[in-house]
C-alpha cells in the first residue's frame, strides 16, 4: 500500500501553492516540550568514569522521554549521537558569545528556541547570523529579522554572505534565471559581514575586551588589494576537552562559539571572516566531527561546533532542503521534488521539455525531463535515470541554484520600504556587480562559461545562485 501511495504521489500533477502557503510559523515546529539535551550537573570531585556514566544515563533517559511524548511520531530526523552533543556542551561552556548561524531561506525552521532560552539562563549572549542573504529578496531578510527580534528579546541579528562577488569567479547566467557562480581558490575576508559582527560583539563586551586588532584586520583587508595582501599566520588551538567552570573573557580573550545545523555555512563563515581557508567544508552532514578553536586575533577566539540537528517537528522535505537530512540516504526523493515544484516553476527554470508533450507536470515528469536533458540513463536498460535526476535537483536546491525560500508569518509585503533594505541591497549588489565584472573579463579573454547549457556539474561543491533580485535596488 505504501508503494502504491508513493507511486500515486509521484505521478500526481503538481498543484502550485499560494503565496500565503509559503509562510511558515516556527512555533509549530518547536513546541516547548521539545528541548535539546543539556549537560547534567557535575563537579570536579567526579571521576571521568563517573561523569561518563552520568551523561550516558541522562541521554538514555532524555531519548526515552521523547519516545514517551505525544510528539514522538511527528519528531523529525535529529542527532542521536551523545558524543556530538558533548561537543555542543563544551562549546556552550567555553564561549562568551554564541553565534547561531541559520540559512535565511529557512530561518524559522533552523532557530531552536530552547537554545536561546538556555543562553539567556546561563547569562550569556547570542548573536543570530542570517547567512546566505544573497539568495533571497531583501524584504524577506528584513522580515525574518523583525520577526525573530520581536519574538526573542535581547537577540542580536546580523546579516552575512560568504559569497560576495570578489570571492567568485565568473557568472554563468541562464535566461530563465538559473545562475551558477564559483568561488575563487583563495578567499578574501568578507568585510561587510565581519564589520557587522564586530559591531555586535562591541556592544556586548562593552570595552571589557580589546577588539582593536580585529577592527584593524578588517580595515587592512579593505585598504589592500587582495593580490598584495599578506596572509597572516592562523593559530589553531588544540581543543581543551576537560570540563571546567567558565570565566567570562578569561585572560582578556573573547571566545565566540559557532553553532548551527549541517550545511548552514558555519565553516564557510569562519573561512570568510578569516579571509582564507582554515576549516574544511563539505556538503555532507556530519563532516565536522569535533569542535575546533581558531584565533582570529590574539584577543578573539572562534570555536566551531559540529553541525547539529535539534529535535523539532520540521517536515522531512524542508529538512532535506535545509541540508539537515543527507540526500544520499533519501530513499524517496519525489515528495521533496513535489514540495519544490509546487512553489517554484521548475520547468521554466530548468528549460526542460515535457516527456509526453503534455501541459501538466508531475514530479515524475520533471525528473524525467531533467534526466533526458542531462543524459542520465540507467546502466543496464539505458532508461531515463529518474532517481539520479531527482537527487541532482535536490542538490541544486541545497546549493541555491534552484532558489526556494520560505516567508515568516505575515509575509514580506510590509517590508518593501523599511530602513533595513538599503544595507541589505548594498550587500546583495556586491554579489552581482563584482561577479558581472569578472564575467565580462572572462568573455574578453575567451574563458569558457562555468556552466554547460542550463545544467550543473554534480561534482561542483562551491556554487551559489547569482542574485536575481538586484533589480529591487533600483526601486
CSV table of N, CA, C and O in Angstrom, one decimal, residues 199-271:
chain,number,residue,atom,x,y,z
A,199,UNK,N,30.7,44.9,15.2
A,199,UNK,CA,29.9,45.9,15.9
A,199,UNK,C,29.0,45.3,17.0
A,199,UNK,O,28.8,45.8,18.1
A,200,UNK,N,28.4,44.1,16.7
A,200,UNK,CA,27.6,43.4,17.6
A,200,UNK,C,28.4,42.9,18.8
A,200,UNK,O,27.9,43.0,20.0
A,201,UNK,N,29.6,42.4,18.6
A,201,UNK,CA,30.4,42.0,19.7
A,201,UNK,C,30.9,43.2,20.6
A,201,UNK,O,30.9,43.0,21.8
A,202,UNK,N,31.1,44.3,20.0
A,202,UNK,CA,31.5,45.5,20.7
A,202,UNK,C,30.4,45.9,21.7
A,202,UNK,O,30.6,46.3,22.8
A,203,UNK,N,29.1,45.9,21.2
A,203,UNK,CA,28.0,46.2,22.0
A,203,UNK,C,27.9,45.3,23.2
A,203,UNK,O,27.5,45.7,24.3
A,204,UNK,N,28.2,44.1,23.0
A,204,UNK,CA,28.1,43.1,24.1
A,204,UNK,C,29.2,43.2,25.1
A,204,UNK,O,29.0,43.2,26.3
A,205,UNK,N,30.5,43.2,24.7
A,205,UNK,CA,31.6,43.2,25.6
A,205,UNK,C,31.8,44.6,26.3
A,205,UNK,O,32.4,44.6,27.4
A,206,UNK,N,31.3,45.6,25.7
A,206,UNK,CA,31.3,47.0,26.4
A,206,UNK,C,32.7,47.4,26.9
A,206,UNK,O,32.9,47.8,28.0
A,207,UNK,N,33.7,47.1,26.0
A,207,UNK,CA,35.1,47.5,26.3
A,207,UNK,C,35.8,46.6,27.2
A,207,UNK,O,37.0,46.9,27.6
A,208,UNK,N,35.3,45.5,27.6
A,208,UNK,CA,36.0,44.6,28.5
A,208,UNK,C,37.0,43.8,27.8
A,208,UNK,O,37.8,43.1,28.5
A,209,UNK,N,37.0,43.7,26.5
A,209,UNK,CA,38.0,43.0,25.7
A,209,UNK,C,38.4,44.0,24.6
A,209,UNK,O,37.6,44.7,24.0
A,210,UNK,N,39.7,44.0,24.4
A,210,UNK,CA,40.3,44.9,23.3
A,210,UNK,C,40.1,44.2,22.0
A,210,UNK,O,40.7,43.2,21.6
A,211,UNK,N,39.2,44.8,21.2
A,211,UNK,CA,38.9,44.3,19.8
A,211,UNK,C,39.5,45.2,18.7
A,211,UNK,O,39.1,45.0,17.6
A,212,UNK,N,40.5,46.0,19.1
A,212,UNK,CA,41.1,46.9,18.1
A,212,UNK,C,41.8,46.1,17.0
A,212,UNK,O,41.9,46.5,15.9
A,213,UNK,N,42.5,45.0,17.4
A,213,UNK,CA,43.2,44.2,16.4
A,213,UNK,C,42.3,43.6,15.4
A,213,UNK,O,42.6,43.6,14.2
A,214,UNK,N,41.1,43.2,15.8
A,214,UNK,CA,40.1,42.7,14.9
A,214,UNK,C,39.7,43.8,13.9
A,214,UNK,O,39.6,43.6,12.7
A,215,UNK,N,39.4,45.0,14.5
A,215,UNK,CA,39.0,46.1,13.7
A,215,UNK,C,40.1,46.5,12.7
A,215,UNK,O,39.8,46.8,11.5
A,216,UNK,N,41.3,46.5,13.1
A,216,UNK,CA,42.4,46.8,12.2
A,216,UNK,C,42.6,45.7,11.1
A,216,UNK,O,42.9,46.1,9.9
A,217,UNK,N,42.3,44.5,11.4
A,217,UNK,CA,42.4,43.4,10.4
A,217,UNK,C,41.4,43.6,9.3
A,217,UNK,O,41.7,43.4,8.2
A,218,UNK,N,40.2,44.1,9.7
A,218,UNK,CA,39.1,44.3,8.7
A,218,UNK,C,39.5,45.5,7.9
A,218,UNK,O,39.4,45.5,6.6
A,219,UNK,N,40.0,46.6,8.5
A,219,UNK,CA,40.4,47.8,7.7
A,219,UNK,C,41.5,47.5,6.8
A,219,UNK,O,41.6,47.9,5.6
A,220,UNK,N,42.5,46.7,7.2
A,220,UNK,CA,43.6,46.3,6.3
A,220,UNK,C,43.2,45.5,5.1
A,220,UNK,O,43.7,45.7,4.0
A,221,UNK,N,42.2,44.7,5.3
A,221,UNK,CA,41.7,43.9,4.2
A,221,UNK,C,41.0,44.8,3.2
A,221,UNK,O,41.0,44.6,2.0
A,222,UNK,N,40.3,45.9,3.7
A,222,UNK,CA,39.7,46.8,2.8
A,222,UNK,C,40.6,47.8,2.1
A,222,UNK,O,40.4,48.2,1.0
A,223,UNK,N,41.8,48.1,2.7
A,223,UNK,CA,42.7,49.0,2.1
A,223,UNK,C,43.6,48.4,1.1
A,223,UNK,O,44.1,49.1,0.2
A,224,UNK,N,43.9,47.1,1.3
A,224,UNK,CA,44.9,46.4,0.4
A,224,UNK,C,44.2,45.7,-0.7
A,224,UNK,O,43.1,45.2,-0.6
A,225,UNK,N,44.8,45.7,-1.9
A,225,UNK,CA,44.3,44.8,-3.0
A,225,UNK,C,44.6,43.4,-2.6
A,225,UNK,O,45.6,43.1,-1.9
A,226,UNK,N,43.7,42.5,-3.0
A,226,UNK,CA,43.9,41.1,-2.5
A,226,UNK,C,45.2,40.5,-2.9
A,226,UNK,O,45.8,39.8,-2.1
A,227,UNK,N,45.6,40.7,-4.1
A,227,UNK,CA,46.9,40.1,-4.6
A,227,UNK,C,48.1,40.6,-3.8
A,227,UNK,O,49.1,40.0,-3.7
A,228,UNK,N,47.9,41.8,-3.2
A,228,UNK,CA,49.0,42.4,-2.4
A,228,UNK,C,49.0,42.1,-0.9
A,228,UNK,O,49.9,42.3,-0.2
A,229,UNK,N,47.8,41.6,-0.5
A,229,UNK,CA,47.6,41.4,0.9
A,229,UNK,C,48.4,40.2,1.4
A,229,UNK,O,48.5,39.2,0.8
A,230,UNK,N,49.0,40.4,2.6
A,230,UNK,CA,49.8,39.3,3.2
A,230,UNK,C,48.8,38.5,4.0
A,230,UNK,O,48.1,39.0,4.8
A,231,UNK,N,48.9,37.2,3.9
A,231,UNK,CA,48.1,36.3,4.7
A,231,UNK,C,48.8,35.9,6.0
A,231,UNK,O,49.9,35.3,5.9
A,232,UNK,N,48.3,36.4,7.1
A,232,UNK,CA,49.0,36.2,8.4
A,232,UNK,C,48.8,34.8,8.9
A,232,UNK,O,48.1,33.9,8.3
A,233,UNK,N,49.6,34.4,9.9
A,233,UNK,CA,49.5,33.1,10.4
A,233,UNK,C,48.3,32.9,11.3
A,233,UNK,O,47.9,33.7,12.1
A,234,UNK,N,47.6,31.8,11.1
A,234,UNK,CA,46.5,31.4,11.9
A,234,UNK,C,46.9,30.5,13.0
A,234,UNK,O,47.5,29.4,12.7
A,235,UNK,N,46.5,30.8,14.2
A,235,UNK,CA,46.8,29.9,15.4
A,235,UNK,C,45.7,29.0,15.6
A,235,UNK,O,44.6,29.4,16.0
A,236,UNK,N,45.9,27.7,15.4
A,236,UNK,CA,44.8,26.7,15.6
A,236,UNK,C,45.1,26.0,16.9
A,236,UNK,O,46.2,25.4,17.1
A,237,UNK,N,44.3,26.2,17.9
A,237,UNK,CA,44.5,25.7,19.2
A,237,UNK,C,43.9,24.4,19.4
A,237,UNK,O,42.7,24.1,18.9
A,238,UNK,N,44.6,23.4,20.0
A,238,UNK,CA,44.0,22.1,20.3
A,238,UNK,C,42.9,22.3,21.3
A,238,UNK,O,43.1,22.9,22.4
A,239,UNK,N,41.7,21.8,21.0
A,239,UNK,CA,40.6,22.0,22.0
A,239,UNK,C,40.9,21.4,23.3
A,239,UNK,O,41.4,20.3,23.4
A,240,UNK,N,40.5,22.1,24.4
A,240,UNK,CA,40.6,21.6,25.7
A,240,UNK,C,39.4,20.8,26.0
A,240,UNK,O,38.2,21.3,26.2
A,241,UNK,N,39.5,19.4,26.1
A,241,UNK,CA,38.4,18.5,26.2
A,241,UNK,C,38.0,18.3,27.7
A,241,UNK,O,37.1,17.6,28.0
A,242,UNK,N,38.7,18.9,28.6
A,242,UNK,CA,38.4,18.8,30.0
A,242,UNK,C,37.2,19.7,30.3
A,242,UNK,O,36.9,20.7,29.6
A,243,UNK,N,36.5,19.4,31.4
A,243,UNK,CA,35.4,20.2,31.8
A,243,UNK,C,35.8,21.2,32.9
A,243,UNK,O,36.6,20.9,33.7
A,244,UNK,N,35.3,22.4,32.8
A,244,UNK,CA,35.7,23.4,33.7
A,244,UNK,C,34.6,24.5,33.9
A,244,UNK,O,33.7,24.5,33.1
A,245,UNK,N,34.8,25.3,34.9
A,245,UNK,CA,33.8,26.4,35.1
A,245,UNK,C,34.2,27.5,34.2
A,245,UNK,O,35.4,27.9,34.1
A,246,UNK,N,33.3,28.2,33.6
A,246,UNK,CA,33.5,29.2,32.7
A,246,UNK,C,33.9,30.5,33.4
A,246,UNK,O,33.2,30.9,34.3
A,247,UNK,N,34.9,31.2,32.9
A,247,UNK,CA,35.3,32.5,33.3
A,247,UNK,C,35.1,33.5,32.2
A,247,UNK,O,35.8,33.3,31.2
A,248,UNK,N,34.3,34.4,32.3
A,248,UNK,CA,34.0,35.3,31.1
A,248,UNK,C,35.2,36.2,30.8
A,248,UNK,O,35.8,36.7,31.7
A,249,UNK,N,35.5,36.2,29.5
A,249,UNK,CA,36.6,37.0,28.9
A,249,UNK,C,37.9,36.6,29.7
A,249,UNK,O,38.6,37.5,30.0
A,250,UNK,N,38.1,35.4,29.8
A,250,UNK,CA,39.3,34.9,30.5
A,250,UNK,C,40.6,35.4,29.8
A,250,UNK,O,40.7,35.3,28.6
A,251,UNK,N,41.5,36.0,30.6
A,251,UNK,CA,42.8,36.5,30.1
A,251,UNK,C,42.6,37.5,29.0
A,251,UNK,O,43.4,37.7,28.1
A,252,UNK,N,41.4,38.2,29.0
A,252,UNK,CA,41.2,39.3,28.0
A,252,UNK,C,40.9,38.7,26.6
A,252,UNK,O,41.1,39.5,25.7
A,253,UNK,N,40.5,37.5,26.5
A,253,UNK,CA,40.2,36.9,25.3
A,253,UNK,C,38.7,36.7,25.1
A,253,UNK,O,38.0,36.1,26.0
A,254,UNK,N,38.1,37.1,24.0
A,254,UNK,CA,36.7,36.8,23.7
A,254,UNK,C,36.6,35.5,22.9
A,254,UNK,O,37.2,35.4,21.9
A,255,UNK,N,35.8,34.6,23.5
A,255,UNK,CA,35.6,33.3,22.8
A,255,UNK,C,34.2,33.3,22.2
A,255,UNK,O,33.2,33.5,22.9
A,256,UNK,N,34.1,33.1,20.9
A,256,UNK,CA,32.9,33.1,20.1
A,256,UNK,C,32.6,31.7,19.6
A,256,UNK,O,33.4,31.2,18.8
A,257,UNK,N,31.5,31.1,20.1
A,257,UNK,CA,31.1,29.8,19.6
A,257,UNK,C,30.3,29.9,18.4
A,257,UNK,O,29.4,30.8,18.3
A,258,UNK,N,30.5,29.0,17.4
A,258,UNK,CA,29.7,28.9,16.2
A,258,UNK,C,28.8,27.6,16.2
A,258,UNK,O,29.4,26.5,16.2
A,259,UNK,N,27.5,27.8,16.2
A,259,UNK,CA,26.6,26.6,16.2
A,259,UNK,C,25.6,26.8,15.1
A,259,UNK,O,25.2,27.9,14.8
A,260,UNK,N,25.2,25.7,14.5
A,260,UNK,CA,24.2,25.7,13.5
A,260,UNK,C,23.9,24.3,13.0
A,260,UNK,O,24.6,23.3,13.4
A,261,UNK,N,22.9,24.1,12.2
A,261,UNK,CA,22.6,22.8,11.6
A,261,UNK,C,23.6,22.5,10.5
A,261,UNK,O,24.3,23.4,10.0
A,262,UNK,N,23.8,21.2,10.1
A,262,UNK,CA,24.7,20.9,9.0
A,262,UNK,C,24.3,21.7,7.7
A,262,UNK,O,23.2,22.0,7.4
A,263,UNK,N,25.4,22.0,6.9
A,263,UNK,CA,25.2,22.7,5.6
A,263,UNK,C,24.7,24.1,5.7
A,263,UNK,O,24.2,24.7,4.7
A,264,UNK,N,24.7,24.7,6.9
A,264,UNK,CA,24.2,26.1,7.1
A,264,UNK,C,25.2,27.1,6.7
A,264,UNK,O,24.9,28.3,6.5
A,265,UNK,N,26.5,26.7,6.7
A,265,UNK,CA,27.6,27.6,6.3
A,265,UNK,C,28.4,28.0,7.4
A,265,UNK,O,29.1,29.1,7.4
A,266,UNK,N,28.5,27.3,8.5
A,266,UNK,CA,29.3,27.6,9.7
A,266,UNK,C,30.8,27.7,9.3
A,266,UNK,O,31.5,28.7,9.6
A,267,UNK,N,31.3,26.7,8.7
A,267,UNK,CA,32.7,26.6,8.3
A,267,UNK,C,33.1,27.7,7.3
A,267,UNK,O,34.1,28.3,7.3
A,268,UNK,N,32.1,27.8,6.3
A,268,UNK,CA,32.3,28.8,5.3
A,268,UNK,C,32.4,30.2,5.9
A,268,UNK,O,33.1,31.1,5.5
A,269,UNK,N,31.5,30.5,6.9
A,269,UNK,CA,31.5,31.8,7.5
A,269,UNK,C,32.8,32.0,8.2
A,269,UNK,O,33.4,33.1,8.2
A,270,UNK,N,33.4,31.0,8.9
A,270,UNK,CA,34.6,31.2,9.6
A,270,UNK,C,35.8,31.4,8.6
A,270,UNK,O,36.6,32.3,8.8
A,271,UNK,N,35.8,30.7,7.5
A,271,UNK,CA,36.8,31.0,6.5
A,271,UNK,C,36.6,32.4,5.9
A,271,UNK,O,37.6,33.0,5.6
